[in-house]
Amino acid sequence: MKGIVLIMDGLGDRPLEELGNKTPLQAAKTPNLDKMAKRGLNGIMDSIKPGVRPGSDTAHISILGYDPYEVYTGRGPFEACGVGVDVYPGDIAFRCNFSTVNDDFIVTDRRAGRIRDETSSIIAKLNEMKIDGYEDVEIVFKESTGHRAVLVLRGNGLSDKVSDADPKVEGKSPKTVIAMDKSTEAKKTADLLNKIVKESYNLIKHHPINLKRIKNNEPPANVIIPRGAGAVPDVESLNDKYGLNSACIAETGLIMGIARFAGMKIIEVEGATGGVDTNLDNIINTIMDNVLNSDYDFFLINIDGADEAGHDGNVYEKLEFIEKVDEVVVSKLLTLENTVIILTADHSTPISVMDHSGDPVPIMINGPDLRIDDVYEFNEIAATKGGLLRIRGSDVMDIILDYMGKSPKFGA
Ligand code: ZN
Ligand code: ZN
């Protein structure tokens, strides 16, 4: 028996006047999702707990059975995992921006003219960085998409209790990083970070790519500004925790980072953009191929487009994307046998809010041996009448393992 948790990111919504007081999911034509609801067990879910507005990261951590309040120390470690840096418990990881500073060290462009695809050789230069007095700390940079990068500090006596260097606005210098507690570890890390910011400028201001950018009247990527410090926590891998052989098919670095962090294998999909223009055919073909032909027995799948449309406040884009997922992806999922499928969202991204909200999301389960309930369509409202009632994200792994026949008995 195989298991799939498919997350339609940001799917949940609130009723909209322009849709006749229906949510986009209610208003969308979704014959395949409705068929799944009819065959299955339905309910609503708070991915963390009622009223908490989850990030995609904390929601996924919770759905995978980890306590986000314990594991989530900041964006840095997950971002680092997402771009493929091997991190170890105790490492301190940061998200970084390449920015542009002028000769007075004032930030003139926080995103270095949204530099694209040229940062890897600048990163190579940054990775030569040595800071006097901190020879015991390994400094690792890695490029992410566009103007983004990550920084990992590895060594003894470091702390994630340090402030951000990002001034958040242009026209100011990078902020001096300060210790957020009185520990010597935080003081050491803050001092080191301040030196790293300065030294990054010395190392890369005359990098050939920057000289070329200046010549082309583009802002050079001449400084690196870290934020979002997080200490890499020590967690058991998903496979050890549940006795699974798991894989993740996701579109964004953030979700892949969480999966990598949980020790899951990442299966990449060509043409997956994380937007409403993503290649859903490639996504479902990758899912079907791996469910049918690989040794993996558990899959976490994230399809991101509905969240993007929600953030943009674009109601018809969200509705049409839901219909496309129904037609292209869900239709094929319905053909899988010997598979327990949980289909849900990580959080709501209501059009009216244009951000994540604490509204619970609909959740449904399909599988060979279930107590089918009386819900006949898949949406936020119908789901409230289902047999699953209201569960939390932290219940999902226990429930799917039970239906997969892999749940250990608790007691005699
Ligand atoms: Zn999300
Ligand atoms: Zn979002």
mmCIF file of C-alpha atoms and ligand atoms in Angstrom:
data_model
loop_
_atom_site.group_PDB
_atom_site.id
_atom_site.type_symbol
_atom_site.label_atom_id
_atom_site.label_comp_id
_atom_site.label_asym_id
_atom_site.label_seq_id
_atom_site.Cartn_x
_atom_site.Cartn_y
_atom_site.Cartn_z
ATOM 1 C CA MET A 1 0.000 0.000 0.000
ATOM 2 C CA LYS A 2 1.382 3.412 -0.967
ATOM 3 C CA GLY A 3 0.503 6.790 0.511
ATOM 4 C CA ILE A 4 0.223 10.257 -1.034
ATOM 5 C CA VAL A 5 -0.303 13.574 0.716
ATOM 6 C CA LEU A 6 -1.098 16.118 -1.963
ATOM 7 C CA ILE A 7 -1.075 19.725 -0.815
ATOM 8 C CA MET A 8 -2.725 22.318 -3.003
ATOM 9 C CA ASP A 9 -0.901 25.294 -1.552
ATOM 10 C CA GLY A 10 -3.124 28.109 -0.317
ATOM 11 C CA LEU A 11 -6.266 26.429 -1.683
ATOM 12 C CA GLY A 12 -8.644 27.464 1.127
ATOM 13 C CA ASP A 13 -10.578 30.698 0.751
ATOM 14 C CA ARG A 14 -13.567 32.697 1.967
ATOM 15 C CA PRO A 15 -16.874 33.357 0.156
ATOM 16 C CA LEU A 16 -16.702 36.129 -2.435
ATOM 17 C CA GLU A 17 -19.564 38.353 -3.560
ATOM 18 C CA GLU A 18 -18.427 38.211 -7.184
ATOM 19 C CA LEU A 19 -18.773 34.419 -7.047
ATOM 20 C CA GLY A 20 -22.289 34.553 -5.621
ATOM 21 C CA ASN A 21 -20.947 34.177 -2.079
ATOM 22 C CA LYS A 22 -19.045 31.043 -2.952
ATOM 23 C CA THR A 23 -15.367 30.359 -2.438
ATOM 24 C CA PRO A 24 -13.224 29.861 -5.562
ATOM 25 C CA LEU A 25 -13.133 26.122 -4.795
ATOM 26 C CA GLN A 26 -16.936 26.038 -4.459
ATOM 27 C CA ALA A 27 -17.430 28.013 -7.652
ATOM 28 C CA ALA A 28 -14.904 26.051 -9.702
ATOM 29 C CA LYS A 29 -16.065 23.106 -11.837
ATOM 30 C CA THR A 30 -14.223 20.203 -10.241
ATOM 31 C CA PRO A 31 -15.848 16.900 -11.221
ATOM 32 C CA ASN A 32 -12.776 14.869 -10.252
ATOM 33 C CA LEU A 33 -12.266 16.439 -6.836
ATOM 34 C CA ASP A 34 -15.978 15.951 -6.194
ATOM 35 C CA LYS A 35 -15.696 12.307 -7.206
ATOM 36 C CA MET A 36 -12.876 11.894 -4.699
ATOM 37 C CA ALA A 37 -15.016 13.506 -1.989
ATOM 38 C CA LYS A 38 -17.887 11.166 -2.817
ATOM 39 C CA ARG A 39 -15.648 8.081 -2.605
ATOM 40 C CA GLY A 40 -13.874 9.215 0.501
ATOM 41 C CA LEU A 41 -13.734 10.543 3.976
ATOM 42 C CA ASN A 42 -13.920 14.326 4.387
ATOM 43 C CA GLY A 43 -13.243 16.957 6.970
ATOM 44 C CA ILE A 44 -11.484 20.206 7.714
ATOM 45 C CA MET A 45 -7.984 20.718 9.038
ATOM 46 C CA ASP A 46 -6.066 23.330 10.973
ATOM 47 C CA SER A 47 -2.534 22.683 9.799
ATOM 48 C CA ILE A 48 -1.089 24.048 13.057
ATOM 49 C CA LYS A 49 -4.034 24.904 15.310
ATOM 50 C CA PRO A 50 -7.268 26.887 15.017
ATOM 51 C CA GLY A 51 -6.693 30.553 14.288
ATOM 52 C CA VAL A 52 -2.943 30.281 13.725
ATOM 53 C CA ARG A 53 -1.930 31.753 10.345
ATOM 54 C CA PRO A 54 0.634 29.268 9.094
ATOM 55 C CA GLY A 55 3.491 29.880 6.747
ATOM 56 C CA SER A 56 3.856 27.250 4.051
ATOM 57 C CA ASP A 57 6.969 26.049 5.847
ATOM 58 C CA THR A 58 5.521 25.688 9.347
ATOM 59 C CA ALA A 59 2.332 24.126 7.922
ATOM 60 C CA HIS A 60 4.294 21.471 6.027
ATOM 61 C CA ILE A 61 6.499 20.780 9.051
ATOM 62 C CA SER A 62 3.348 20.168 11.097
ATOM 63 C CA ILE A 63 1.706 18.004 8.422
ATOM 64 C CA LEU A 64 4.852 15.847 8.290
ATOM 65 C CA GLY A 65 4.439 15.201 12.001
ATOM 66 C CA TYR A 66 7.074 17.532 13.428
ATOM 67 C CA ASP A 67 6.284 20.205 16.010
ATOM 68 C CA PRO A 68 6.885 23.515 14.243
ATOM 69 C CA TYR A 69 7.219 25.326 17.574
ATOM 70 C CA GLU A 70 10.204 23.107 18.310
ATOM 71 C CA VAL A 71 11.732 22.572 14.894
ATOM 72 C CA TYR A 72 11.209 25.920 13.197
ATOM 73 C CA THR A 73 14.038 28.199 14.284
ATOM 74 C CA GLY A 74 13.820 30.542 11.289
ATOM 75 C CA ARG A 75 13.727 30.480 7.498
ATOM 76 C CA GLY A 76 17.491 30.134 7.128
ATOM 77 C CA PRO A 77 17.962 26.390 7.689
ATOM 78 C CA PHE A 78 15.084 25.405 5.384
ATOM 79 C CA GLU A 79 16.167 27.803 2.674
ATOM 80 C CA ALA A 80 19.689 26.350 2.900
ATOM 81 C CA CYS A 81 18.323 22.800 2.578
ATOM 82 C CA GLY A 82 16.186 23.963 -0.331
ATOM 83 C CA VAL A 83 19.156 25.158 -2.374
ATOM 84 C CA GLY A 84 21.039 21.949 -1.635
ATOM 85 C CA VAL A 85 23.466 22.866 1.139
ATOM 86 C CA ASP A 86 24.075 19.937 3.480
ATOM 87 C CA VAL A 87 23.378 21.314 6.932
ATOM 88 C CA TYR A 88 24.096 19.693 10.266
ATOM 89 C CA PRO A 89 22.571 20.152 13.713
ATOM 90 C CA GLY A 90 24.105 23.241 15.308
ATOM 91 C CA ASP A 91 24.854 25.033 12.027
ATOM 92 C CA ILE A 92 23.509 28.587 11.891
ATOM 93 C CA ALA A 93 21.854 29.367 8.560
ATOM 94 C CA PHE A 94 20.736 32.684 7.066
ATOM 95 C CA ARG A 95 18.842 33.881 4.042
ATOM 96 C CA CYS A 96 20.761 36.545 2.158
ATOM 97 C CA ASN A 97 20.151 39.156 -0.465
ATOM 98 C CA PHE A 98 22.709 40.326 -2.933
ATOM 99 C CA SER A 99 22.342 44.092 -2.735
ATOM 100 C CA THR A 100 24.025 47.149 -4.176
ATOM 101 C CA VAL A 101 25.876 49.632 -1.963
ATOM 102 C CA ASN A 102 27.570 52.858 -3.061
ATOM 103 C CA ASP A 103 31.061 54.043 -2.039
ATOM 104 C CA ASP A 104 29.627 55.285 1.280
ATOM 105 C CA PHE A 105 28.256 51.783 1.996
ATOM 106 C CA ILE A 106 24.655 52.975 1.603
ATOM 107 C CA VAL A 107 22.252 50.433 0.082
ATOM 108 C CA THR A 108 21.027 51.810 -3.228
ATOM 109 C CA ASP A 109 19.276 48.641 -4.415
ATOM 110 C CA ARG A 110 18.246 45.903 -1.966
ATOM 111 C CA ARG A 111 17.978 43.336 -4.769
ATOM 112 C CA ALA A 112 20.968 44.357 -6.877
ATOM 113 C CA GLY A 113 18.767 45.171 -9.871
ATOM 114 C CA ARG A 114 17.094 41.769 -9.448
ATOM 115 C CA ILE A 115 20.226 40.108 -10.771
ATOM 116 C CA ARG A 116 19.497 36.779 -12.475
ATOM 117 C CA ASP A 117 21.457 33.618 -13.038
ATOM 118 C CA GLU A 118 24.908 35.166 -12.717
ATOM 119 C CA THR A 119 25.486 34.864 -9.010
ATOM 120 C CA SER A 120 27.209 31.459 -8.871
ATOM 121 C CA SER A 121 30.651 32.806 -9.790
ATOM 122 C CA ILE A 122 30.230 35.663 -7.293
ATOM 123 C CA ILE A 123 29.348 33.036 -4.692
ATOM 124 C CA ALA A 124 32.508 31.097 -5.584
ATOM 125 C CA LYS A 125 34.523 34.213 -4.742
ATOM 126 C CA LEU A 126 32.620 34.696 -1.474
ATOM 127 C CA ASN A 127 33.417 31.129 -0.504
ATOM 128 C CA GLU A 128 37.104 32.104 -0.359
ATOM 129 C CA MET A 129 36.257 34.345 2.582
ATOM 130 C CA LYS A 130 38.442 34.087 5.695
ATOM 131 C CA ILE A 131 37.802 36.338 8.688
ATOM 132 C CA ASP A 132 40.727 37.074 11.027
ATOM 133 C CA GLY A 133 40.157 35.630 14.467
ATOM 134 C CA TYR A 134 37.352 33.325 13.235
ATOM 135 C CA GLU A 135 39.433 30.633 11.563
ATOM 136 C CA ASP A 136 37.446 28.035 13.557
ATOM 137 C CA VAL A 137 34.207 28.886 11.760
ATOM 138 C CA GLU A 138 33.430 27.431 8.363
ATOM 139 C CA ILE A 139 31.679 30.008 6.141
ATOM 140 C CA VAL A 140 29.567 28.548 3.326
ATOM 141 C CA PHE A 141 27.653 30.599 0.769
ATOM 142 C CA LYS A 142 25.330 29.185 -1.862
ATOM 143 C CA GLU A 143 23.294 30.913 -4.530
ATOM 144 C CA SER A 144 19.513 30.648 -4.643
ATOM 145 C CA THR A 145 17.193 32.080 -7.280
ATOM 146 C CA GLY A 146 17.713 35.631 -8.544
ATOM 147 C CA HIS A 147 19.241 37.982 -6.007
ATOM 148 C CA ARG A 148 18.848 35.446 -3.184
ATOM 149 C CA ALA A 149 21.483 33.340 -1.496
ATOM 150 C CA VAL A 150 22.097 31.484 1.743
ATOM 151 C CA LEU A 151 24.898 31.580 4.277
ATOM 152 C CA VAL A 152 25.741 28.759 6.665
ATOM 153 C CA LEU A 153 28.119 29.183 9.617
ATOM 154 C CA ARG A 154 29.546 25.992 11.062
ATOM 155 C CA GLY A 155 31.661 25.814 14.179
ATOM 156 C CA ASN A 156 31.647 25.851 17.936
ATOM 157 C CA GLY A 157 30.199 28.632 20.057
ATOM 158 C CA LEU A 158 27.705 30.073 17.559
ATOM 159 C CA SER A 159 24.093 31.174 18.133
ATOM 160 C CA ASP A 160 21.036 32.096 16.069
ATOM 161 C CA LYS A 161 20.028 34.789 18.565
ATOM 162 C CA VAL A 162 21.246 37.611 16.352
ATOM 163 C CA SER A 163 19.436 40.413 14.531
ATOM 164 C CA ASP A 164 19.154 40.942 10.765
ATOM 165 C CA ALA A 165 21.601 43.002 8.724
ATOM 166 C CA ASP A 166 18.905 43.813 6.186
ATOM 167 C CA PRO A 167 17.965 47.510 6.523
ATOM 168 C CA LYS A 168 14.643 46.693 4.740
ATOM 169 C CA VAL A 169 14.787 50.046 2.930
ATOM 170 C CA GLU A 170 17.136 51.680 0.468
ATOM 171 C CA GLY A 171 19.126 54.782 1.426
ATOM 172 C CA LYS A 172 20.559 53.261 4.609
ATOM 173 C CA SER A 173 23.633 51.202 5.401
ATOM 174 C CA PRO A 174 23.261 47.505 6.207
ATOM 175 C CA LYS A 175 22.231 47.299 9.855
ATOM 176 C CA THR A 176 24.809 46.406 12.457
ATOM 177 C CA VAL A 177 23.962 42.894 13.609
ATOM 178 C CA ILE A 178 23.493 42.711 17.369
ATOM 179 C CA ALA A 179 23.238 39.841 19.853
ATOM 180 C CA MET A 180 19.646 39.227 20.956
ATOM 181 C CA ASP A 181 20.675 37.694 24.269
ATOM 182 C CA LYS A 182 23.610 38.068 26.636
ATOM 183 C CA SER A 183 25.427 34.874 25.608
ATOM 184 C CA THR A 184 29.021 34.930 24.355
ATOM 185 C CA GLU A 185 27.799 32.763 21.451
ATOM 186 C CA ALA A 186 25.382 35.430 20.233
ATOM 187 C CA LYS A 187 28.009 38.132 20.644
ATOM 188 C CA LYS A 188 30.555 36.104 18.670
ATOM 189 C CA THR A 189 28.051 35.371 15.871
ATOM 190 C CA ALA A 190 26.929 39.008 15.611
ATOM 191 C CA ASP A 191 30.519 40.240 15.477
ATOM 192 C CA LEU A 192 31.402 37.669 12.825
ATOM 193 C CA LEU A 193 28.371 38.574 10.711
ATOM 194 C CA ASN A 194 29.243 42.261 10.741
ATOM 195 C CA LYS A 195 32.704 41.372 9.493
ATOM 196 C CA ILE A 196 31.246 39.072 6.834
ATOM 197 C CA VAL A 197 29.035 41.850 5.460
ATOM 198 C CA LYS A 198 32.005 44.249 5.196
ATOM 199 C CA GLU A 199 34.342 41.615 3.807
ATOM 200 C CA SER A 200 31.790 40.563 1.192
ATOM 201 C CA TYR A 201 32.022 44.061 -0.272
ATOM 202 C CA ASN A 202 35.833 43.938 -0.383
ATOM 203 C CA LEU A 203 35.781 40.530 -2.050
ATOM 204 C CA ILE A 204 33.181 41.087 -4.753
ATOM 205 C CA LYS A 205 32.970 44.797 -5.537
ATOM 206 C CA HIS A 206 35.452 44.340 -8.401
ATOM 207 C CA HIS A 207 34.219 40.906 -9.463
ATOM 208 C CA PRO A 208 34.166 40.672 -13.290
ATOM 209 C CA ILE A 209 30.392 40.230 -13.280
ATOM 210 C CA ASN A 210 29.988 43.415 -11.281
ATOM 211 C CA LEU A 211 32.372 45.350 -13.516
ATOM 212 C CA LYS A 212 30.290 44.200 -16.460
ATOM 213 C CA ARG A 213 27.074 45.224 -14.724
ATOM 214 C CA ILE A 214 28.463 48.687 -13.950
ATOM 215 C CA LYS A 215 29.488 49.061 -17.595
ATOM 216 C CA ASN A 216 25.943 48.097 -18.639
ATOM 217 C CA ASN A 217 24.464 50.589 -16.181
ATOM 218 C CA GLU A 218 23.095 47.794 -13.999
ATOM 219 C CA PRO A 219 23.410 47.830 -10.195
ATOM 220 C CA PRO A 220 26.318 45.575 -9.157
ATOM 221 C CA ALA A 221 25.724 42.738 -6.677
ATOM 222 C CA ASN A 222 28.503 44.051 -4.449
ATOM 223 C CA VAL A 223 27.431 43.138 -0.927
ATOM 224 C CA ILE A 224 25.678 40.257 0.770
ATOM 225 C CA ILE A 225 23.140 41.003 3.500
ATOM 226 C CA PRO A 226 22.059 38.165 5.826
ATOM 227 C CA ARG A 227 18.795 37.820 7.760
ATOM 228 C CA GLY A 228 16.506 35.157 9.215
ATOM 229 C CA ALA A 229 19.083 33.371 11.388
ATOM 230 C CA GLY A 230 18.124 29.874 12.422
ATOM 231 C CA ALA A 231 19.994 27.088 14.178
ATOM 232 C CA VAL A 232 19.689 23.766 12.384
ATOM 233 C CA PRO A 233 17.735 21.500 14.737
ATOM 234 C CA ASP A 234 18.422 17.820 15.308
ATOM 235 C CA VAL A 235 15.421 15.872 13.995
ATOM 236 C CA GLU A 236 14.771 12.258 13.170
ATOM 237 C CA SER A 237 14.268 11.633 9.454
ATOM 238 C CA LEU A 238 10.745 10.968 8.255
ATOM 239 C CA ASN A 239 11.773 7.520 7.063
ATOM 240 C CA ASP A 240 13.147 6.517 10.477
ATOM 241 C CA LYS A 241 10.272 8.110 12.328
ATOM 242 C CA TYR A 242 7.579 6.245 10.364
ATOM 243 C CA GLY A 243 9.344 3.344 8.671
ATOM 244 C CA LEU A 244 8.803 4.790 5.208
ATOM 245 C CA ASN A 245 10.719 5.209 1.981
ATOM 246 C CA SER A 246 9.594 8.727 1.169
ATOM 247 C CA ALA A 247 9.919 11.200 -1.679
ATOM 248 C CA CYS A 248 8.775 14.749 -2.331
ATOM 249 C CA ILE A 249 7.561 16.295 -5.555
ATOM 250 C CA ALA A 250 7.362 20.052 -5.065
ATOM 251 C CA GLU A 251 7.812 23.224 -7.041
ATOM 252 C CA THR A 252 9.435 25.678 -4.665
ATOM 253 C CA GLY A 253 12.765 25.695 -2.872
ATOM 254 C CA LEU A 254 10.991 26.328 0.402
ATOM 255 C CA ILE A 255 8.993 23.088 0.310
ATOM 256 C CA MET A 256 11.901 21.095 -1.134
ATOM 257 C CA GLY A 257 14.004 22.445 1.724
ATOM 258 C CA ILE A 258 11.567 21.100 4.290
ATOM 259 C CA ALA A 259 11.450 17.735 2.562
ATOM 260 C CA ARG A 260 15.249 17.537 2.370
ATOM 261 C CA PHE A 261 15.395 18.556 5.972
ATOM 262 C CA ALA A 262 13.111 15.597 6.810
ATOM 263 C CA GLY A 263 15.495 13.368 4.860
ATOM 264 C CA MET A 264 13.080 12.844 1.973
ATOM 265 C CA LYS A 265 14.281 12.247 -1.572
ATOM 266 C CA ILE A 266 13.489 15.177 -3.876
ATOM 267 C CA ILE A 267 12.099 14.347 -7.311
ATOM 268 C CA GLU A 268 12.380 17.359 -9.591
ATOM 269 C CA VAL A 269 9.843 18.138 -12.297
ATOM 270 C CA GLU A 270 10.801 19.934 -15.457
ATOM 271 C CA GLY A 271 8.645 22.985 -16.147
ATOM 272 C CA ALA A 272 7.388 23.281 -12.574
ATOM 273 C CA THR A 273 7.303 27.024 -11.959
ATOM 274 C CA GLY A 274 5.358 27.271 -8.703
ATOM 275 C CA GLY A 275 2.918 29.562 -10.479
ATOM 276 C CA VAL A 276 -0.401 29.167 -12.293
ATOM 277 C CA ASP A 277 1.593 28.647 -15.524
ATOM 278 C CA THR A 278 3.265 25.519 -14.168
ATOM 279 C CA ASN A 279 3.469 22.346 -16.231
ATOM 280 C CA LEU A 280 0.765 20.223 -14.572
ATOM 281 C CA ASP A 281 1.149 17.454 -17.169
ATOM 282 C CA ASN A 282 4.784 16.980 -16.185
ATOM 283 C CA ILE A 283 3.833 17.069 -12.504
ATOM 284 C CA ILE A 284 1.172 14.352 -12.760
ATOM 285 C CA ASN A 285 3.294 12.214 -15.093
ATOM 286 C CA THR A 286 6.127 12.359 -12.566
ATOM 287 C CA ILE A 287 3.725 11.438 -9.761
ATOM 288 C CA MET A 288 2.197 8.516 -11.657
ATOM 289 C CA ASP A 289 5.537 7.201 -12.848
ATOM 290 C CA ASN A 290 6.995 7.203 -9.330
ATOM 291 C CA VAL A 291 3.907 5.842 -7.580
ATOM 292 C CA LEU A 292 3.629 2.992 -10.074
ATOM 293 C CA ASN A 293 7.270 2.230 -10.837
ATOM 294 C CA SER A 294 9.493 3.247 -7.912
ATOM 295 C CA ASP A 295 10.245 1.787 -4.492
ATOM 296 C CA TYR A 296 9.028 4.893 -2.707
ATOM 297 C CA ASP A 297 5.971 4.172 -0.617
ATOM 298 C CA PHE A 298 5.145 7.686 0.580
ATOM 299 C CA PHE A 299 4.927 10.922 -1.387
ATOM 300 C CA LEU A 300 4.536 14.518 -0.301
ATOM 301 C CA ILE A 301 3.339 16.572 -3.250
ATOM 302 C CA ASN A 302 2.936 20.337 -3.339
ATOM 303 C CA ILE A 303 1.275 22.251 -6.162
ATOM 304 C CA ASP A 304 1.718 25.947 -5.581
ATOM 305 C CA GLY A 305 -0.366 27.961 -8.081
ATOM 306 C CA ALA A 306 -3.503 28.574 -5.984
ATOM 307 C CA ASP A 307 -1.403 30.253 -3.310
ATOM 308 C CA GLU A 308 0.203 32.568 -5.835
ATOM 309 C CA ALA A 309 -3.190 33.573 -7.237
ATOM 310 C CA GLY A 310 -4.435 34.130 -3.674
ATOM 311 C CA HIS A 311 -1.511 36.425 -2.842
ATOM 312 C CA ASP A 312 -2.187 38.330 -6.053
ATOM 313 C CA GLY A 313 -5.879 38.644 -5.129
ATOM 314 C CA ASN A 314 -6.725 37.246 -8.552
ATOM 315 C CA VAL A 315 -9.999 35.371 -8.088
ATOM 316 C CA TYR A 316 -10.417 34.018 -11.622
ATOM 317 C CA GLU A 317 -6.794 32.952 -11.837
ATOM 318 C CA LYS A 318 -7.284 30.944 -8.635
ATOM 319 C CA LEU A 319 -10.555 29.456 -9.835
ATOM 320 C CA GLU A 320 -9.166 28.499 -13.241
ATOM 321 C CA PHE A 321 -6.043 27.002 -11.711
ATOM 322 C CA ILE A 322 -8.172 24.816 -9.427
ATOM 323 C CA GLU A 323 -10.133 23.638 -12.470
ATOM 324 C CA LYS A 324 -6.905 22.848 -14.316
ATOM 325 C CA VAL A 325 -5.525 20.816 -11.402
ATOM 326 C CA ASP A 326 -8.837 18.954 -11.240
ATOM 327 C CA GLU A 327 -8.745 18.141 -14.942
ATOM 328 C CA VAL A 328 -5.062 17.354 -15.386
ATOM 329 C CA VAL A 329 -3.904 16.019 -12.020
ATOM 330 C CA VAL A 330 -6.860 14.742 -10.000
ATOM 331 C CA SER A 331 -8.390 12.852 -12.934
ATOM 332 C CA LYS A 332 -5.299 10.640 -13.074
ATOM 333 C CA LEU A 333 -4.968 10.231 -9.316
ATOM 334 C CA LEU A 334 -8.433 8.687 -9.385
ATOM 335 C CA THR A 335 -7.065 5.761 -11.390
ATOM 336 C CA LEU A 336 -4.545 4.710 -8.708
ATOM 337 C CA GLU A 337 -5.250 1.490 -6.856
ATOM 338 C CA ASN A 338 -3.730 0.280 -3.595
ATOM 339 C CA THR A 339 -2.943 3.863 -2.662
ATOM 340 C CA VAL A 340 -4.158 5.998 0.198
ATOM 341 C CA ILE A 341 -4.472 9.582 -0.983
ATOM 342 C CA ILE A 342 -4.933 12.566 1.290
ATOM 343 C CA LEU A 343 -5.734 15.724 -0.618
ATOM 344 C CA THR A 344 -5.723 19.000 1.270
ATOM 345 C CA ALA A 345 -4.074 22.420 1.550
ATOM 346 C CA ASP A 346 -1.412 23.782 3.871
ATOM 347 C CA HIS A 347 -3.455 26.892 4.709
ATOM 348 C CA SER A 348 -6.010 29.252 3.232
ATOM 349 C CA THR A 349 -4.855 32.184 1.112
ATOM 350 C CA PRO A 350 -8.137 34.087 0.749
ATOM 351 C CA ILE A 351 -8.501 36.433 -2.200
ATOM 352 C CA SER A 352 -9.919 39.043 0.199
ATOM 353 C CA VAL A 353 -6.860 38.814 2.482
ATOM 354 C CA MET A 354 -4.131 38.352 -0.183
ATOM 355 C CA ASP A 355 -2.128 36.501 2.447
ATOM 356 C CA HIS A 356 -2.436 33.355 4.554
ATOM 357 C CA SER A 357 -5.288 33.230 7.048
ATOM 358 C CA GLY A 358 -6.151 31.007 9.988
ATOM 359 C CA ASP A 359 -9.226 29.509 8.295
ATOM 360 C CA PRO A 360 -9.145 25.712 8.319
ATOM 361 C CA VAL A 361 -8.782 23.918 4.972
ATOM 362 C CA PRO A 362 -10.801 21.071 3.472
ATOM 363 C CA ILE A 363 -9.192 17.647 3.609
ATOM 364 C CA MET A 364 -10.252 14.335 2.090
ATOM 365 C CA ILE A 365 -8.975 10.770 2.100
ATOM 366 C CA ASN A 366 -9.362 8.143 -0.599
ATOM 367 C CA GLY A 367 -8.297 4.567 -0.129
ATOM 368 C CA PRO A 368 -9.452 0.987 -0.414
ATOM 369 C CA ASP A 369 -11.024 0.462 3.014
ATOM 370 C CA LEU A 370 -12.632 3.558 4.481
ATOM 371 C CA ARG A 371 -15.847 4.547 6.232
ATOM 372 C CA ILE A 372 -17.298 6.592 3.377
ATOM 373 C CA ASP A 373 -19.284 9.624 4.534
ATOM 374 C CA ASP A 374 -22.100 11.647 2.973
ATOM 375 C CA VAL A 375 -20.050 14.475 1.477
ATOM 376 C CA TYR A 376 -20.436 14.708 -2.300
ATOM 377 C CA GLU A 377 -18.272 17.647 -3.228
ATOM 378 C CA PHE A 378 -14.863 18.978 -2.277
ATOM 379 C CA ASN A 379 -14.906 22.452 -0.789
ATOM 380 C CA GLU A 380 -14.489 24.354 2.452
ATOM 381 C CA ILE A 381 -18.198 24.264 3.325
ATOM 382 C CA ALA A 382 -19.245 20.731 2.292
ATOM 383 C CA ALA A 383 -16.183 19.292 4.048
ATOM 384 C CA THR A 384 -17.461 20.437 7.442
ATOM 385 C CA LYS A 385 -20.133 17.712 7.271
ATOM 386 C CA GLY A 386 -17.636 14.885 6.734
ATOM 387 C CA GLY A 387 -16.623 11.975 8.887
ATOM 388 C CA LEU A 388 -13.138 13.260 9.645
ATOM 389 C CA LEU A 389 -14.614 16.293 11.395
ATOM 390 C CA ARG A 390 -11.923 18.804 12.328
ATOM 391 C CA ILE A 391 -8.364 17.555 12.645
ATOM 392 C CA ARG A 392 -4.925 19.126 12.921
ATOM 393 C CA GLY A 393 -1.966 18.894 10.584
ATOM 394 C CA SER A 394 -0.155 16.858 13.213
ATOM 395 C CA ASP A 395 -2.820 14.111 12.809
ATOM 396 C CA VAL A 396 -2.196 13.584 9.091
ATOM 397 C CA MET A 397 0.769 11.182 9.236
ATOM 398 C CA ASP A 398 -0.861 9.021 11.916
ATOM 399 C CA ILE A 399 -4.046 8.760 9.879
ATOM 400 C CA ILE A 400 -2.365 7.912 6.582
ATOM 401 C CA LEU A 401 -0.064 5.343 8.222
ATOM 402 C CA ASP A 402 -3.089 3.661 9.772
ATOM 403 C CA TYR A 403 -4.859 3.339 6.410
ATOM 404 C CA MET A 404 -1.593 2.177 4.815
ATOM 405 C CA GLY A 405 -1.464 -0.607 7.424
ATOM 406 C CA LYS A 406 1.809 0.759 8.789
ATOM 407 C CA SER A 407 0.670 2.142 12.111
ATOM 408 C CA PRO A 408 2.273 0.532 15.166
ATOM 409 C CA LYS A 409 -0.139 -0.581 17.878
ATOM 410 C CA PHE A 410 0.022 1.561 20.997
ATOM 411 C CA GLY A 411 -0.444 -0.798 23.954
ATOM 412 C CA ALA A 412 -1.261 -4.502 24.208
HETATM 413 ZN ZN ZN B 1 1.528 27.514 1.470
HETATM 414 ZN ZN ZN B 2 1.658 31.837 0.417
#
